[in-house]
PDB file of C-alpha atoms in Angstrom:
ATOM      1  CA  GLU A   1      34.438 -13.188  25.806  1.00  0.00           C
ATOM      2  CA  PRO A   2      35.677  -9.391  25.991  1.00  0.00           C
ATOM      3  CA  MET A   3      37.250 -10.170  29.842  1.00  0.00           C
ATOM      4  CA  ALA A   4      38.395 -13.688  28.707  1.00  0.00           C
ATOM      5  CA  ALA A   5      40.050 -12.000  25.731  1.00  0.00           C
ATOM      6  CA  ALA A   6      41.709  -8.970  28.058  1.00  0.00           C
ATOM      7  CA  ILE A   7      42.879 -12.225  30.386  1.00  0.00           C
ATOM      8  CA  GLY A   8      44.518 -13.987  27.580  1.00  0.00           C
ATOM      9  CA  VAL A   9      46.037 -10.642  26.387  1.00  0.00           C
ATOM     10  CA  GLY A  10      47.193 -10.298  29.994  1.00  0.00           C
ATOM     11  CA  LEU A  11      45.805  -6.994  31.009  1.00  0.00           C
ATOM     12  CA  PRO A  12      45.510  -5.846  34.561  1.00  0.00           C
ATOM     13  CA  VAL A  13      42.141  -6.093  34.724  1.00  0.00           C
ATOM     14  CA  GLU A  14      41.657  -6.402  38.064  1.00  0.00           C
ATOM     15  CA  THR A  15      42.965  -3.235  39.156  1.00  0.00           C
ATOM     16  CA  PRO A  16      40.822   0.553  39.367  1.00  0.00           C
ATOM     17  CA  SER A  17      42.735   1.325  36.181  1.00  0.00           C
ATOM     18  CA  GLY A  18      40.526   0.881  32.875  1.00  0.00           C
ATOM     19  CA  ASN A  19      41.395  -1.083  29.796  1.00  0.00           C
ATOM     20  CA  MET A  20      39.684  -1.476  26.636  1.00  0.00           C
ATOM     21  CA  ILE A  21      39.379  -3.967  24.843  1.00  0.00           C
ATOM     22  CA  ILE A  22      38.207  -4.105  20.620  1.00  0.00           C
ATOM     23  CA  ASP A  23      37.323  -7.686  20.094  1.00  0.00           C
ATOM     24  CA  ILE A  24      36.126  -8.605  16.359  1.00  0.00           C
ATOM     25  CA  GLY A  25      35.013 -11.616  15.960  1.00  0.00           C
ATOM     26  CA  GLY A  26      32.998 -13.966  12.874  1.00  0.00           C
ATOM     27  CA  GLY A  27      29.126 -12.218  13.938  1.00  0.00           C
ATOM     28  CA  THR A  28      30.000  -9.608  16.383  1.00  0.00           C
ATOM     29  CA  THR A  29      32.392  -6.785  17.274  1.00  0.00           C
ATOM     30  CA  GLU A  30      32.405  -6.499  21.097  1.00  0.00           C
ATOM     31  CA  ILE A  31      33.887  -3.114  22.887  1.00  0.00           C
ATOM     32  CA  ALA A  32      34.966  -3.116  26.355  1.00  0.00           C
ATOM     33  CA  VAL A  33      35.847  -0.897  29.343  1.00  0.00           C
ATOM     34  CA  ILE A  34      37.181  -3.284  31.857  1.00  0.00           C
ATOM     35  CA  ALA A  35      38.515  -2.330  35.674  1.00  0.00           C
ATOM     36  CA  LEU A  36      38.383  -3.460  38.653  1.00  0.00           C
ATOM     37  CA  SER A  37      37.406  -7.433  36.909  1.00  0.00           C
ATOM     38  CA  GLY A  38      34.018  -5.847  35.637  1.00  0.00           C
ATOM     39  CA  ILE A  39      33.090  -4.488  32.858  1.00  0.00           C
ATOM     40  CA  VAL A  40      32.501  -0.740  32.851  1.00  0.00           C
ATOM     41  CA  SER A  41      30.858  -0.304  29.691  1.00  0.00           C
ATOM     42  CA  ASN A  42      30.267  -3.073  27.143  1.00  0.00           C
ATOM     43  CA  ILE A  43      29.229  -2.105  23.125  1.00  0.00           C
ATOM     44  CA  SER A  44      27.960  -4.841  20.900  1.00  0.00           C
ATOM     45  CA  ILE A  45      27.360  -4.510  17.462  1.00  0.00           C
ATOM     46  CA  ARG A  46      26.291  -7.510  14.578  1.00  0.00           C
ATOM     47  CA  VAL A  47      29.582  -6.478  12.672  1.00  0.00           C
ATOM     48  CA  GLY A  48      32.014  -9.310  12.445  1.00  0.00           C
ATOM     49  CA  GLY A  49      34.555 -10.582  10.042  1.00  0.00           C
ATOM     50  CA  ASP A  50      31.159 -12.466   8.328  1.00  0.00           C
ATOM     51  CA  GLU A  51      29.803  -8.954   7.302  1.00  0.00           C
ATOM     52  CA  LEU A  52      33.168  -8.172   5.753  1.00  0.00           C
ATOM     53  CA  ASP A  53      32.997 -11.556   3.783  1.00  0.00           C
ATOM     54  CA  GLU A  54      29.454 -10.649   2.865  1.00  0.00           C
ATOM     55  CA  ALA A  55      30.505  -7.114   1.655  1.00  0.00           C
ATOM     56  CA  ILE A  56      33.064  -8.726  -0.823  1.00  0.00           C
ATOM     57  CA  VAL A  57      30.533 -11.439  -2.125  1.00  0.00           C
ATOM     58  CA  GLN A  58      27.717  -8.502  -2.265  1.00  0.00           C
ATOM     59  CA  PHE A  59      30.564  -6.147  -4.633  1.00  0.00           C
ATOM     60  CA  LEU A  60      31.795  -8.730  -6.782  1.00  0.00           C
ATOM     61  CA  LYS A  61      27.916  -9.618  -7.746  1.00  0.00           C
ATOM     62  CA  LYS A  62      26.907  -5.927  -8.139  1.00  0.00           C
ATOM     63  CA  ASN A  63      30.378  -5.352 -10.411  1.00  0.00           C
ATOM     64  CA  TYR A  64      31.701  -8.260 -12.096  1.00  0.00           C
ATOM     65  CA  ASN A  65      28.328 -10.501 -12.202  1.00  0.00           C
ATOM     66  CA  ILE A  66      30.186 -13.445 -10.761  1.00  0.00           C
ATOM     67  CA  LEU A  67      28.895 -15.416  -7.417  1.00  0.00           C
ATOM     68  CA  ILE A  68      31.490 -16.535  -5.534  1.00  0.00           C
ATOM     69  CA  GLY A  69      31.154 -18.359  -2.185  1.00  0.00           C
ATOM     70  CA  ASP A  70      31.931 -17.459   1.560  1.00  0.00           C
ATOM     71  CA  GLN A  71      35.185 -19.109   1.743  1.00  0.00           C
ATOM     72  CA  THR A  72      36.524 -17.156  -1.482  1.00  0.00           C
ATOM     73  CA  ALA A  73      35.334 -13.812   0.265  1.00  0.00           C
ATOM     74  CA  GLU A  74      37.155 -14.839   2.605  1.00  0.00           C
ATOM     75  CA  GLN A  75      40.465 -15.547   0.836  1.00  0.00           C
ATOM     76  CA  ILE A  76      40.108 -12.635  -1.235  1.00  0.00           C
ATOM     77  CA  LYS A  77      39.992 -10.542   2.409  1.00  0.00           C
ATOM     78  CA  ILE A  78      42.880 -12.564   3.972  1.00  0.00           C
ATOM     79  CA  ASN A  79      45.144 -11.848   0.670  1.00  0.00           C
ATOM     80  CA  ILE A  80      44.153  -8.421  -0.587  1.00  0.00           C
ATOM     81  CA  GLY A  81      41.290  -6.702   1.920  1.00  0.00           C
ATOM     82  CA  SER A  82      42.571  -3.609   3.707  1.00  0.00           C
ATOM     83  CA  ALA A  83      40.753  -0.824   5.824  1.00  0.00           C
ATOM     84  CA  TYR A  84      43.445   1.446   5.376  1.00  0.00           C
ATOM     85  CA  PRO A  85      45.385   2.922   2.142  1.00  0.00           C
ATOM     86  CA  LEU A  86      48.771   0.778   2.299  1.00  0.00           C
ATOM     87  CA  GLY A  87      50.689   1.826  -0.050  1.00  0.00           C
ATOM     88  CA  ASP A  88      51.574  -1.370  -0.985  1.00  0.00           C
ATOM     89  CA  GLU A  89      48.273  -2.124  -3.482  1.00  0.00           C
ATOM     90  CA  LYS A  90      47.918  -5.719  -5.030  1.00  0.00           C
ATOM     91  CA  ASP A  91      45.142  -7.548  -7.394  1.00  0.00           C
ATOM     92  CA  MET A  92      44.041 -11.121  -8.022  1.00  0.00           C
ATOM     93  CA  GLU A  93      42.619 -13.365 -10.250  1.00  0.00           C
ATOM     94  CA  VAL A  94      38.785 -14.645  -8.489  1.00  0.00           C
ATOM     95  CA  LYS A  95      37.316 -17.637  -9.991  1.00  0.00           C
ATOM     96  CA  GLY A  96      33.375 -17.226  -9.727  1.00  0.00           C
ATOM     97  CA  ARG A  97      30.610 -18.576 -11.965  1.00  0.00           C
ATOM     98  CA  ASP A  98      28.695 -15.671 -14.500  1.00  0.00           C
ATOM     99  CA  ILE A  99      25.379 -14.385 -13.368  1.00  0.00           C
ATOM    100  CA  VAL A 100      23.591 -14.698 -16.720  1.00  0.00           C
ATOM    101  CA  SER A 101      25.477 -17.412 -18.334  1.00  0.00           C
ATOM    102  CA  GLY A 102      26.092 -20.011 -15.261  1.00  0.00           C
ATOM    103  CA  ILE A 103      29.162 -20.553 -16.546  1.00  0.00           C
ATOM    104  CA  PRO A 104      32.330 -20.504 -14.373  1.00  0.00           C
ATOM    105  CA  LYS A 105      34.789 -17.485 -15.318  1.00  0.00           C
ATOM    106  CA  THR A 106      37.959 -15.462 -13.865  1.00  0.00           C
ATOM    107  CA  VAL A 107      37.930 -12.124 -12.808  1.00  0.00           C
ATOM    108  CA  LYS A 108      40.568  -9.615 -11.781  1.00  0.00           C
ATOM    109  CA  ILE A 109      40.201  -7.591  -8.658  1.00  0.00           C
ATOM    110  CA  HIS A 110      42.106  -4.902  -7.514  1.00  0.00           C
ATOM    111  CA  SER A 111      42.680  -4.267  -3.799  1.00  0.00           C
ATOM    112  CA  SER A 112      41.157  -0.904  -3.901  1.00  0.00           C
ATOM    113  CA  GLU A 113      38.408  -1.949  -5.262  1.00  0.00           C
ATOM    114  CA  VAL A 114      38.001  -4.463  -1.977  1.00  0.00           C
ATOM    115  CA  ARG A 115      38.970  -1.583   0.197  1.00  0.00           C
ATOM    116  CA  GLU A 116      35.842   0.543  -0.736  1.00  0.00           C
ATOM    117  CA  SER A 117      33.578  -2.533  -0.729  1.00  0.00           C
ATOM    118  CA  LEU A 118      34.602  -3.021   2.837  1.00  0.00           C
ATOM    119  CA  GLN A 119      33.773   0.428   3.740  1.00  0.00           C
ATOM    120  CA  GLU A 120      30.123   0.460   5.639  1.00  0.00           C
ATOM    121  CA  PRO A 121      31.372  -2.699   7.886  1.00  0.00           C
ATOM    122  CA  ILE A 122      34.705  -1.140   8.439  1.00  0.00           C
ATOM    123  CA  MET A 123      33.175   2.427   9.587  1.00  0.00           C
ATOM    124  CA  ALA A 124      30.454   0.341  11.773  1.00  0.00           C
ATOM    125  CA  ILE A 125      33.213  -0.985  13.431  1.00  0.00           C
ATOM    126  CA  VAL A 126      34.839   2.785  14.120  1.00  0.00           C
ATOM    127  CA  GLU A 127      31.345   4.270  14.716  1.00  0.00           C
ATOM    128  CA  ALA A 128      31.197   1.617  17.606  1.00  0.00           C
ATOM    129  CA  VAL A 129      34.253   2.267  19.692  1.00  0.00           C
ATOM    130  CA  ARG A 130      33.749   6.218  19.173  1.00  0.00           C
ATOM    131  CA  GLN A 131      30.486   5.339  21.182  1.00  0.00           C
ATOM    132  CA  ALA A 132      32.434   3.250  24.151  1.00  0.00           C
ATOM    133  CA  LEU A 133      34.984   5.632  24.399  1.00  0.00           C
ATOM    134  CA  GLU A 134      31.673   8.410  24.996  1.00  0.00           C
ATOM    135  CA  GLN A 135      30.564   6.519  27.344  1.00  0.00           C
ATOM    136  CA  THR A 136      33.556   5.761  29.389  1.00  0.00           C
ATOM    137  CA  PRO A 137      33.844   7.409  32.773  1.00  0.00           C
ATOM    138  CA  PRO A 138      35.891  10.200  32.510  1.00  0.00           C
ATOM    139  CA  GLU A 139      38.493   9.019  35.180  1.00  0.00           C
ATOM    140  CA  LEU A 140      39.041   5.761  32.865  1.00  0.00           C
ATOM    141  CA  ALA A 141      39.440   7.777  30.130  1.00  0.00           C
ATOM    142  CA  SER A 142      42.603   8.961  31.041  1.00  0.00           C
ATOM    143  CA  ASP A 143      43.817   5.580  31.504  1.00  0.00           C
ATOM    144  CA  ILE A 144      42.623   4.309  27.854  1.00  0.00           C
ATOM    145  CA  VAL A 145      44.788   7.716  26.086  1.00  0.00           C
ATOM    146  CA  ASP A 146      47.885   6.251  27.929  1.00  0.00           C
ATOM    147  CA  ARG A 147      47.411   2.617  27.760  1.00  0.00           C
ATOM    148  CA  GLY A 148      45.511   2.412  24.382  1.00  0.00           C
ATOM    149  CA  ILE A 149      43.097   0.131  22.985  1.00  0.00           C
ATOM    150  CA  VAL A 150      43.735  -3.637  22.738  1.00  0.00           C
ATOM    151  CA  MET A 151      42.622  -5.281  19.558  1.00  0.00           C
ATOM    152  CA  THR A 152      41.978  -8.913  19.557  1.00  0.00           C
ATOM    153  CA  GLY A 153      39.957 -11.560  17.516  1.00  0.00           C
ATOM    154  CA  GLY A 154      40.394 -12.483  13.843  1.00  0.00           C
ATOM    155  CA  GLY A 155      38.852  -9.435  12.637  1.00  0.00           C
ATOM    156  CA  SER A 156      41.854  -7.373  14.230  1.00  0.00           C
ATOM    157  CA  LEU A 157      44.106  -9.142  11.456  1.00  0.00           C
ATOM    158  CA  LEU A 158      42.607  -7.351   8.855  1.00  0.00           C
ATOM    159  CA  ARG A 159      45.239  -4.874   6.933  1.00  0.00           C
ATOM    160  CA  GLY A 160      45.574  -1.416   7.970  1.00  0.00           C
ATOM    161  CA  LEU A 161      42.147  -1.816  10.480  1.00  0.00           C
ATOM    162  CA  ASP A 162      44.682  -0.613  13.835  1.00  0.00           C
ATOM    163  CA  GLN A 163      46.161   2.251  11.243  1.00  0.00           C
ATOM    164  CA  LEU A 164      42.926   3.524  10.345  1.00  0.00           C
ATOM    165  CA  LEU A 165      41.328   3.765  14.654  1.00  0.00           C
ATOM    166  CA  ARG A 166      44.440   5.081  15.256  1.00  0.00           C
ATOM    167  CA  GLU A 167      43.723   7.420  12.388  1.00  0.00           C
ATOM    168  CA  GLU A 168      40.417   7.935  13.999  1.00  0.00           C
ATOM    169  CA  THR A 169      40.430   8.069  17.507  1.00  0.00           C
ATOM    170  CA  ASN A 170      44.465   9.253  18.419  1.00  0.00           C
ATOM    171  CA  LEU A 171      44.850   6.460  20.784  1.00  0.00           C
ATOM    172  CA  PRO A 172      47.220   4.129  20.779  1.00  0.00           C
ATOM    173  CA  ILE A 173      46.035   0.838  18.890  1.00  0.00           C
ATOM    174  CA  ASN A 174      47.621  -2.581  19.507  1.00  0.00           C
ATOM    175  CA  VAL A 175      46.940  -5.680  18.206  1.00  0.00           C
ATOM    176  CA  ASP A 176      47.873  -8.640  19.955  1.00  0.00           C
ATOM    177  CA  GLU A 177      50.415 -11.009  18.724  1.00  0.00           C
ATOM    178  CA  GLU A 178      48.142 -13.963  18.721  1.00  0.00           C
ATOM    179  CA  PRO A 179      44.142 -12.522  18.266  1.00  0.00           C
ATOM    180  CA  LEU A 180      42.987 -15.573  17.403  1.00  0.00           C
ATOM    181  CA  THR A 181      43.497 -17.283  20.596  1.00  0.00           C
ATOM    182  CA  CYS A 182      42.967 -14.522  23.341  1.00  0.00           C
ATOM    183  CA  VAL A 183      39.500 -15.869  24.108  1.00  0.00           C
ATOM    184  CA  VAL A 184      40.267 -18.978  24.512  1.00  0.00           C
ATOM    185  CA  ARG A 185      43.936 -17.870  26.560  1.00  0.00           C
ATOM    186  CA  GLY A 186      42.000 -15.901  28.622  1.00  0.00           C
ATOM    187  CA  SER A 187      39.092 -18.661  29.414  1.00  0.00           C
ATOM    188  CA  GLY A 188      41.466 -20.729  30.655  1.00  0.00           C
ATOM    189  CA  MET A 189      43.498 -18.656  32.508  1.00  0.00           C
ATOM    190  CA  ALA A 190      40.019 -18.206  34.304  1.00  0.00           C
ATOM    191  CA  LEU A 191      39.384 -21.273  35.015  1.00  0.00           C
ATOM    192  CA  GLU A 192      43.024 -22.250  36.842  1.00  0.00           C
ATOM    193  CA  ARG A 193      42.220 -19.393  39.191  1.00  0.00           C
ATOM    194  CA  MET A 194      38.445 -19.641  39.683  1.00  0.00           C
ATOM    195  CA  ASP A 195      39.127 -17.895  43.282  1.00  0.00           C
ATOM    196  CA  LYS A 196      39.577 -14.877  41.682  1.00  0.00           C
TER     197      LYS A 196
END
């Protein structure tokens, strides 16, 4: 997947210089360094978009005593979720079922609370990126300093995640314009150039 994503983004995967990609999918985050058409180092953790949704479900259960479904959690993540304080804070009304009475109820939650609830899975991703950088051969690490890191996958759309990683790594972080389709685009391009 990271290789397909890298091809889909248009990274020069066949060159000797190192390219780093972070692909945040639903179930996993894959971080890979690619050079000479191969994966030099690869870290995969079982933290992705689903884990972020689950963190929101648990937060509402614990703090507001309401049960919400995964789709509602995803809507919260998309509408007011963030990984980094973004100045423009928002709130949102959330409908769920009261754990005690079993009756539907509405609560108002703030974007800063959602950010707080996402801290654990987000820090797991940050930690994995750090680990991947530590494992990168020194000659390829210098390429990554120059070129930066490309983020793909739906999880990379979480507001402020690129900013947080930029701050944690001091490296340029670029999110692809269409992060949801990188892997599919790359697979298609690879199929067209099977000889390579």
